[in-house]
Short mmCIF file of C-alpha atoms in Angstrom, two decimals:
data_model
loop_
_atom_site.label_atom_id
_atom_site.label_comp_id
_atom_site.label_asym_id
_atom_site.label_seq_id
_atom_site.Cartn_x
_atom_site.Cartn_y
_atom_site.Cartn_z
CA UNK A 1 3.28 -21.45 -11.07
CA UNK A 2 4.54 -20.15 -14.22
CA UNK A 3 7.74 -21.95 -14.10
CA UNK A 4 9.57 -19.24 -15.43
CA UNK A 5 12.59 -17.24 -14.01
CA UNK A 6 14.37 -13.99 -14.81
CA UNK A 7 17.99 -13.72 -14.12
CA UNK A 8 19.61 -9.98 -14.87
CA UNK A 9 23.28 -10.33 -16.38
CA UNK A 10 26.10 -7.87 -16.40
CA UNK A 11 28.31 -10.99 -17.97
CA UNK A 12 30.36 -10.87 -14.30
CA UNK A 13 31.40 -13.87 -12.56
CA UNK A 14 29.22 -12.72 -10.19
CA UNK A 15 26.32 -12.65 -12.08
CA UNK A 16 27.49 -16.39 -13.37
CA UNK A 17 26.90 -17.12 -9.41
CA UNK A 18 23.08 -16.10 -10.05
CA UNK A 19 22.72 -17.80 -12.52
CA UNK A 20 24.45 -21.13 -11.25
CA UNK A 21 21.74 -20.71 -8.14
CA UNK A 22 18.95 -20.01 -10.85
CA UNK A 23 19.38 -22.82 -12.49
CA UNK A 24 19.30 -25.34 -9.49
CA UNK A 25 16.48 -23.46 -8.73
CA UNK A 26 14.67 -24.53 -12.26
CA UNK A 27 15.81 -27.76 -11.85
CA UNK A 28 13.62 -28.14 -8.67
CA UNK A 29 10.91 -26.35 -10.31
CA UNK A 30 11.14 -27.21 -13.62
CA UNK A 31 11.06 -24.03 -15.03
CA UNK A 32 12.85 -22.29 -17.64
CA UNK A 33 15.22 -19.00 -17.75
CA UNK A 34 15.56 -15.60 -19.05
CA UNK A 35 19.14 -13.79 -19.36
CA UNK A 36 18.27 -10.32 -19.34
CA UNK A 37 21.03 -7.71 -20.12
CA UNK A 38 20.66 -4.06 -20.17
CA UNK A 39 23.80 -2.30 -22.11
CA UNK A 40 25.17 0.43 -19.91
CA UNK A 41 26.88 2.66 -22.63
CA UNK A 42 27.40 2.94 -26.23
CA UNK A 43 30.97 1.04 -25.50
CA UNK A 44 29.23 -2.14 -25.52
CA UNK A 45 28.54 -4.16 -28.78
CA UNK A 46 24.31 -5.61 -29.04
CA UNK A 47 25.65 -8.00 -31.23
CA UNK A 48 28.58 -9.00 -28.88
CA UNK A 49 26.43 -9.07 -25.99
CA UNK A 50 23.84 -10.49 -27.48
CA UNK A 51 26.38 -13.67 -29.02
CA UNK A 52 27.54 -13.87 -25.31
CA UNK A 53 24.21 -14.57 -24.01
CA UNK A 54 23.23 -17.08 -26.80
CA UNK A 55 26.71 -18.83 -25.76
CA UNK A 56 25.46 -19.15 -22.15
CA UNK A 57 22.02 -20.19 -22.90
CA UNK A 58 23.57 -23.51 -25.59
CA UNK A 59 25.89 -24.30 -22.19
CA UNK A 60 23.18 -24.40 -19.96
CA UNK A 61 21.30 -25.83 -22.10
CA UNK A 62 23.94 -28.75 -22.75
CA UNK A 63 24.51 -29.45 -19.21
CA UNK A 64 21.29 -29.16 -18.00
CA UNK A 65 18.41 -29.54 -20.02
CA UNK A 66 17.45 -26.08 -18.98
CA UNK A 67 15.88 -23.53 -21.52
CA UNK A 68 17.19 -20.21 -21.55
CA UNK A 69 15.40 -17.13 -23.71
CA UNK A 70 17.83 -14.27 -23.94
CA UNK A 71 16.38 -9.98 -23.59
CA UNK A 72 19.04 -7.73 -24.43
CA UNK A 73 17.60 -4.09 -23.59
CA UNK A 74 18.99 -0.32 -23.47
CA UNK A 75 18.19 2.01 -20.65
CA UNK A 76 18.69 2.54 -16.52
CA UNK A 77 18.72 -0.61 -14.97
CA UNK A 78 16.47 0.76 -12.33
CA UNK A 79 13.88 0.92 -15.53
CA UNK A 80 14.76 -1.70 -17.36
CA UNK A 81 15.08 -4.41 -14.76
CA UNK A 82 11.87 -3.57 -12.72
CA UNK A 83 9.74 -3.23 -16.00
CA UNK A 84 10.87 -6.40 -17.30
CA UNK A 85 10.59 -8.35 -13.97
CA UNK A 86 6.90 -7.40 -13.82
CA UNK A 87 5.41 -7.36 -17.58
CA UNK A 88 6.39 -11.08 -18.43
CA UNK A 89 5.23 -13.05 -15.63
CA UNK A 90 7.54 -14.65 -14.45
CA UNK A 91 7.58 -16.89 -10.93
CA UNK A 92 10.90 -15.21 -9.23
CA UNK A 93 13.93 -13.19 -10.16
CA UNK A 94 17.91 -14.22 -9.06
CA UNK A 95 20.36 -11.35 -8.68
CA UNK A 96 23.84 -11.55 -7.64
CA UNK A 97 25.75 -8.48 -5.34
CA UNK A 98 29.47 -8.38 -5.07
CA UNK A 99 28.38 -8.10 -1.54
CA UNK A 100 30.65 -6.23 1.59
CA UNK A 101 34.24 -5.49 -0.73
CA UNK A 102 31.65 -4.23 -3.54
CA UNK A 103 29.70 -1.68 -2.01
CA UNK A 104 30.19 1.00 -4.44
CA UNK A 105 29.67 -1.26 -7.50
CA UNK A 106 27.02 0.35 -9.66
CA UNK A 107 24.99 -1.91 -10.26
CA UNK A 108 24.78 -5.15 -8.02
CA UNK A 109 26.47 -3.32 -5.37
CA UNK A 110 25.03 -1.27 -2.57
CA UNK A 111 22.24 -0.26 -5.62
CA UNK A 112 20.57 -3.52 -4.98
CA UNK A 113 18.80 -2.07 -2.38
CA UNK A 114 17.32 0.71 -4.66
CA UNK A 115 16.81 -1.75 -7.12
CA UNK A 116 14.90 -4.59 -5.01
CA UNK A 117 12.18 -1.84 -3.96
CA UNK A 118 11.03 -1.88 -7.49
CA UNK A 119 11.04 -5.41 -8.37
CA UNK A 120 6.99 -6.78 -8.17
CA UNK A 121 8.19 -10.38 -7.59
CA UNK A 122 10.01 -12.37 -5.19
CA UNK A 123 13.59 -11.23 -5.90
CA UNK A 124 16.52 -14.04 -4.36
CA UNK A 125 19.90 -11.90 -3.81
CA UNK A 126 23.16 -13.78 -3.40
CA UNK A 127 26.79 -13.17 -3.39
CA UNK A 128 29.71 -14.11 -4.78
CA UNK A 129 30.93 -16.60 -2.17
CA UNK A 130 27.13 -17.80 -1.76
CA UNK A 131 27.24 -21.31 -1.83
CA UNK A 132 24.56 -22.89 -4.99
CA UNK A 133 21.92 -24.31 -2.78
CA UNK A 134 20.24 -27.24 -4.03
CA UNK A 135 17.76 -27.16 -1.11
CA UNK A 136 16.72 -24.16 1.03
CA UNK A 137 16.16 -26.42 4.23
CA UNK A 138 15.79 -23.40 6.93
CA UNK A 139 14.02 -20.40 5.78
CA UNK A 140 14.05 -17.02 8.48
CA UNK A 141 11.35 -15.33 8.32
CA UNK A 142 11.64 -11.91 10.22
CA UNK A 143 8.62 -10.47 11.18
CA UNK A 144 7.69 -7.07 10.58
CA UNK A 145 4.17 -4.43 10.54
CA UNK A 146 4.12 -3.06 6.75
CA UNK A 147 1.33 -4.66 4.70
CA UNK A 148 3.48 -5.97 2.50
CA UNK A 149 4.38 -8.45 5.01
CA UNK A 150 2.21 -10.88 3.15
CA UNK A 151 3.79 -11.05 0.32
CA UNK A 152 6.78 -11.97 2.01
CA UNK A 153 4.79 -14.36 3.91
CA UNK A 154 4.20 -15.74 0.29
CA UNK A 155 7.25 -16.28 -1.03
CA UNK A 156 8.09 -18.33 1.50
CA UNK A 157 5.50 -20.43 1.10
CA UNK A 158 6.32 -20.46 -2.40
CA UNK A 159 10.26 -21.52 -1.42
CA UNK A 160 9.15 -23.57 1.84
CA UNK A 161 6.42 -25.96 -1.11
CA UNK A 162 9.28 -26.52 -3.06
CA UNK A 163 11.77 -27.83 -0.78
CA UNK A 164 9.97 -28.78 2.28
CA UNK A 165 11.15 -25.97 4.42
CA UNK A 166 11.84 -25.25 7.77
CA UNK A 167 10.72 -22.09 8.73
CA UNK A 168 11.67 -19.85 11.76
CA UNK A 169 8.73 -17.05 12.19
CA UNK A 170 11.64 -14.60 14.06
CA UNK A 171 10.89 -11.26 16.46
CA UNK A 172 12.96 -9.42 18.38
CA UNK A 173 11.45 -7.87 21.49
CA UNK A 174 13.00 -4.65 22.40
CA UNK A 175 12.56 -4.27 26.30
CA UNK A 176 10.33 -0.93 26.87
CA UNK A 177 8.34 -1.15 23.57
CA UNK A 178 5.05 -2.57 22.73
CA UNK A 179 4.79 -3.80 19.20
CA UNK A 180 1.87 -2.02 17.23
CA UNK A 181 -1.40 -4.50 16.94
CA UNK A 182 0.19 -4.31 12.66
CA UNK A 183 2.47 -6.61 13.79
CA UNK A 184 0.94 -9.03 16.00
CA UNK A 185 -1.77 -9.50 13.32
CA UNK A 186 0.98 -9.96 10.68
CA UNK A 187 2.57 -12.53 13.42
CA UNK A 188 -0.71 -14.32 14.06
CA UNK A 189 -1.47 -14.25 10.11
CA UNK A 190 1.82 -15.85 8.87
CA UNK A 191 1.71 -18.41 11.63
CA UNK A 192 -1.81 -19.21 10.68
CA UNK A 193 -0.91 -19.20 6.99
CA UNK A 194 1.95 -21.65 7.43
CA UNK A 195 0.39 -23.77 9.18
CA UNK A 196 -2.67 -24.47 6.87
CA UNK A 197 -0.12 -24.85 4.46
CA UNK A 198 1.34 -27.87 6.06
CA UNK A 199 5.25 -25.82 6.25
CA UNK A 200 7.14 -26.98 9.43
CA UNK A 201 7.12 -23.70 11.61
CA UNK A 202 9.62 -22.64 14.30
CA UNK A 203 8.14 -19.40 16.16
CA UNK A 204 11.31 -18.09 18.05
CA UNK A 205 10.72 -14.62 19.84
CA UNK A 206 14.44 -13.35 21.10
CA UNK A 207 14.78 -10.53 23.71
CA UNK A 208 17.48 -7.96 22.20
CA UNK A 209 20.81 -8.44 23.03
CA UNK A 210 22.39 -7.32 20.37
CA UNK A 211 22.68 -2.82 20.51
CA UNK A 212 23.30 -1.68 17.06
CA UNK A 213 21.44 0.28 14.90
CA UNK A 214 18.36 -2.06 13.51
CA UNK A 215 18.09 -5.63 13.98
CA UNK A 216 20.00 -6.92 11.07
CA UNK A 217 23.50 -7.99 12.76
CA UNK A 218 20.84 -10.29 15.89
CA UNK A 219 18.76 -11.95 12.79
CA UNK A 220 21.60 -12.57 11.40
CA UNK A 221 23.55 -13.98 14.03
CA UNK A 222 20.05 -15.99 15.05
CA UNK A 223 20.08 -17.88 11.53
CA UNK A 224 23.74 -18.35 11.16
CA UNK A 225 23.02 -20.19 14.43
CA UNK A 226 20.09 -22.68 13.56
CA UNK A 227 22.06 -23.15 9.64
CA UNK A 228 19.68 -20.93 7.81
CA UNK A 229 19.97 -21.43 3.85
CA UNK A 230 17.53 -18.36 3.34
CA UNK A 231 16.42 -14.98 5.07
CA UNK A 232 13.38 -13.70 3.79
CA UNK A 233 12.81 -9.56 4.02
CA UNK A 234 10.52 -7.06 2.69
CA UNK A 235 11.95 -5.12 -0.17
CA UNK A 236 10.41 -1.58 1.62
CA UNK A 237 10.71 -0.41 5.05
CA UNK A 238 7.78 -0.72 7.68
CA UNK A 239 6.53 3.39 7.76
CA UNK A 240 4.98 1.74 11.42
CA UNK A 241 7.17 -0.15 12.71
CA UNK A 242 10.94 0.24 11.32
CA UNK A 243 12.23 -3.48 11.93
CA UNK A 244 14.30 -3.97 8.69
CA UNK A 245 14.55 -0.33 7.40
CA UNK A 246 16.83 0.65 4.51
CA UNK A 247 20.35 0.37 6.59
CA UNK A 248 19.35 -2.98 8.00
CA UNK A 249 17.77 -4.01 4.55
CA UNK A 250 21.26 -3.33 2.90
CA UNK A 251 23.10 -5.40 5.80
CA UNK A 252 21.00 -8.15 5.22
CA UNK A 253 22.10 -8.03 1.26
CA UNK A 254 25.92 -7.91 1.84
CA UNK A 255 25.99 -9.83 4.59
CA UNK A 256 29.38 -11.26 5.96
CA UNK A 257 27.70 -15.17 6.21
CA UNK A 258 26.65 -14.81 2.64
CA UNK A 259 23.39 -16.05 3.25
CA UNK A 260 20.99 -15.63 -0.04
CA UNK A 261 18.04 -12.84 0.71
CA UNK A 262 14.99 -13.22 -0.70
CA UNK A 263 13.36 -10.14 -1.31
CA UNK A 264 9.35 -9.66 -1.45
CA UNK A 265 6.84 -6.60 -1.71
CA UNK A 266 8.47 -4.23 -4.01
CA UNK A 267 6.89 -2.10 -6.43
CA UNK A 268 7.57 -0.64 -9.93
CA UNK A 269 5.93 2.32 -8.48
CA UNK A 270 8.62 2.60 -5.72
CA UNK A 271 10.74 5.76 -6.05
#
């Protein structure tokens, strides 16, 4: 580990939610922070911006022992962020979304989704009403065919090392179609790789019964059930084998339960 974590800030309550999260999150890990703020327009003061960030980093800081280095940067945030994410080595990224009633925010609303596909670490997504989770007990792992797969299989083991996770290895059969052989290796791999890990692994394989486009709205209904803390998701869509594709990506991220996302195989090279 690098013990090091990147938390984007537009200065929102919302973002103040991320960074609540982030630092339990370093607290666990014993890691340090970095507030990272890209200025939208030529409205906004560096100087201001930059004296507001300092501000939050000495209160963190009071209360928590927690360092905090500050980037203040100009540019898109779908340059900015990515680049920054995946030039400093860091161990995982916290974002917030104003979820469902913020759809059409620009930039931690339905955007995140854009966004996500370029960050090269694991990226943890809450919302607003997201409750700061000390200790991600119950992890869902979807399944899916893309190779990324493994990296989300590797972010959970990161999460599921750090707080002695529970996690639920999740499919959805749909009657009439035969997975590709992509995803029953990917199945038999993660199984095998949390296993040898020692993580406490719940393989639950659900007939569909719920119709709607994608299988967001049944994974999600599966770990409000069972009291998941956590969904983990690719941050790219399956070319194979569409299980989470953009539409159910984005449901997942402003879901109505507010469970956190956690976010894994984007690229900086993703359009």
């Amino acid at each position: 580990m690098k013990n090091k974590i990147i938390v984007p800030t537009d200065l929102t309550p919302i973002a103040g939610q991320a960074l609540k999260q982030a630092v339990a999150i370093a607290l666990k890990t014993n890691s340090s922070l970095t507030l990272l703020h890209v200025l939208k327009d030529h409205s906004e003061s560096k100087n201001e911006v930059t004296q507001k960030l300092l501000d939050e980093a000495e209160n963190i800081y009071s209360h928590s022992g927690i360092r905090c280095d500050i980037l203040v940067r100009e540019g898109s945030i779908f340059d900015i962020i990515p680049y920054e994410a995946c030039e400093r080595n860091y161990d995982l990224m916290l974002i917030g979304t104003h979820g469902i009633k913020g759809i059409k925010q620009m930039l931690f609303g339905a955007n995140i989704l854009k966004l996500a596909e370029k960050i090269c670490l694991p990226l943890l997504v809450v919302q607003e009403k997201s409750p700061i989770t000390k200790s991600f007990k119950k992890i869902v792992l979807p399944v899916g065919s893309h190779d990324t797969f493994n990296d989300a299989v590797s972010a959970v083991l990161f999460f599921a090392g750090i707080f002695d996770s529970e996690v639920h290895l999740y499919s959805i059969h749909k009657n009439g179609f035969d997975w590709p052989e992509s995803l029953i290796n990917n199945i038999e791999n993660a199984a095998r790789r949390l296993e040898s890990s020692g993580i406490q692994m719940v393989r639950t394989r659900e007939e569909q019964n719920v119709y709607s486009p994608g299988y967001a709205k049944q994974t999600l209904i599966y770990a409000k059930s069972v009291g998941a803390d956590l969904i983990c998701t690719m941050s790219v869509p399956s070319k194979e084998y569409y299980y989470l594709a953009d539409t159910d990506k984005e449901n997942l991220l402003l879901n109505e339960y507010h469970i956190p996302i956690l976010c894994a195989g984007g690229s900086i090279s993703e359009k």
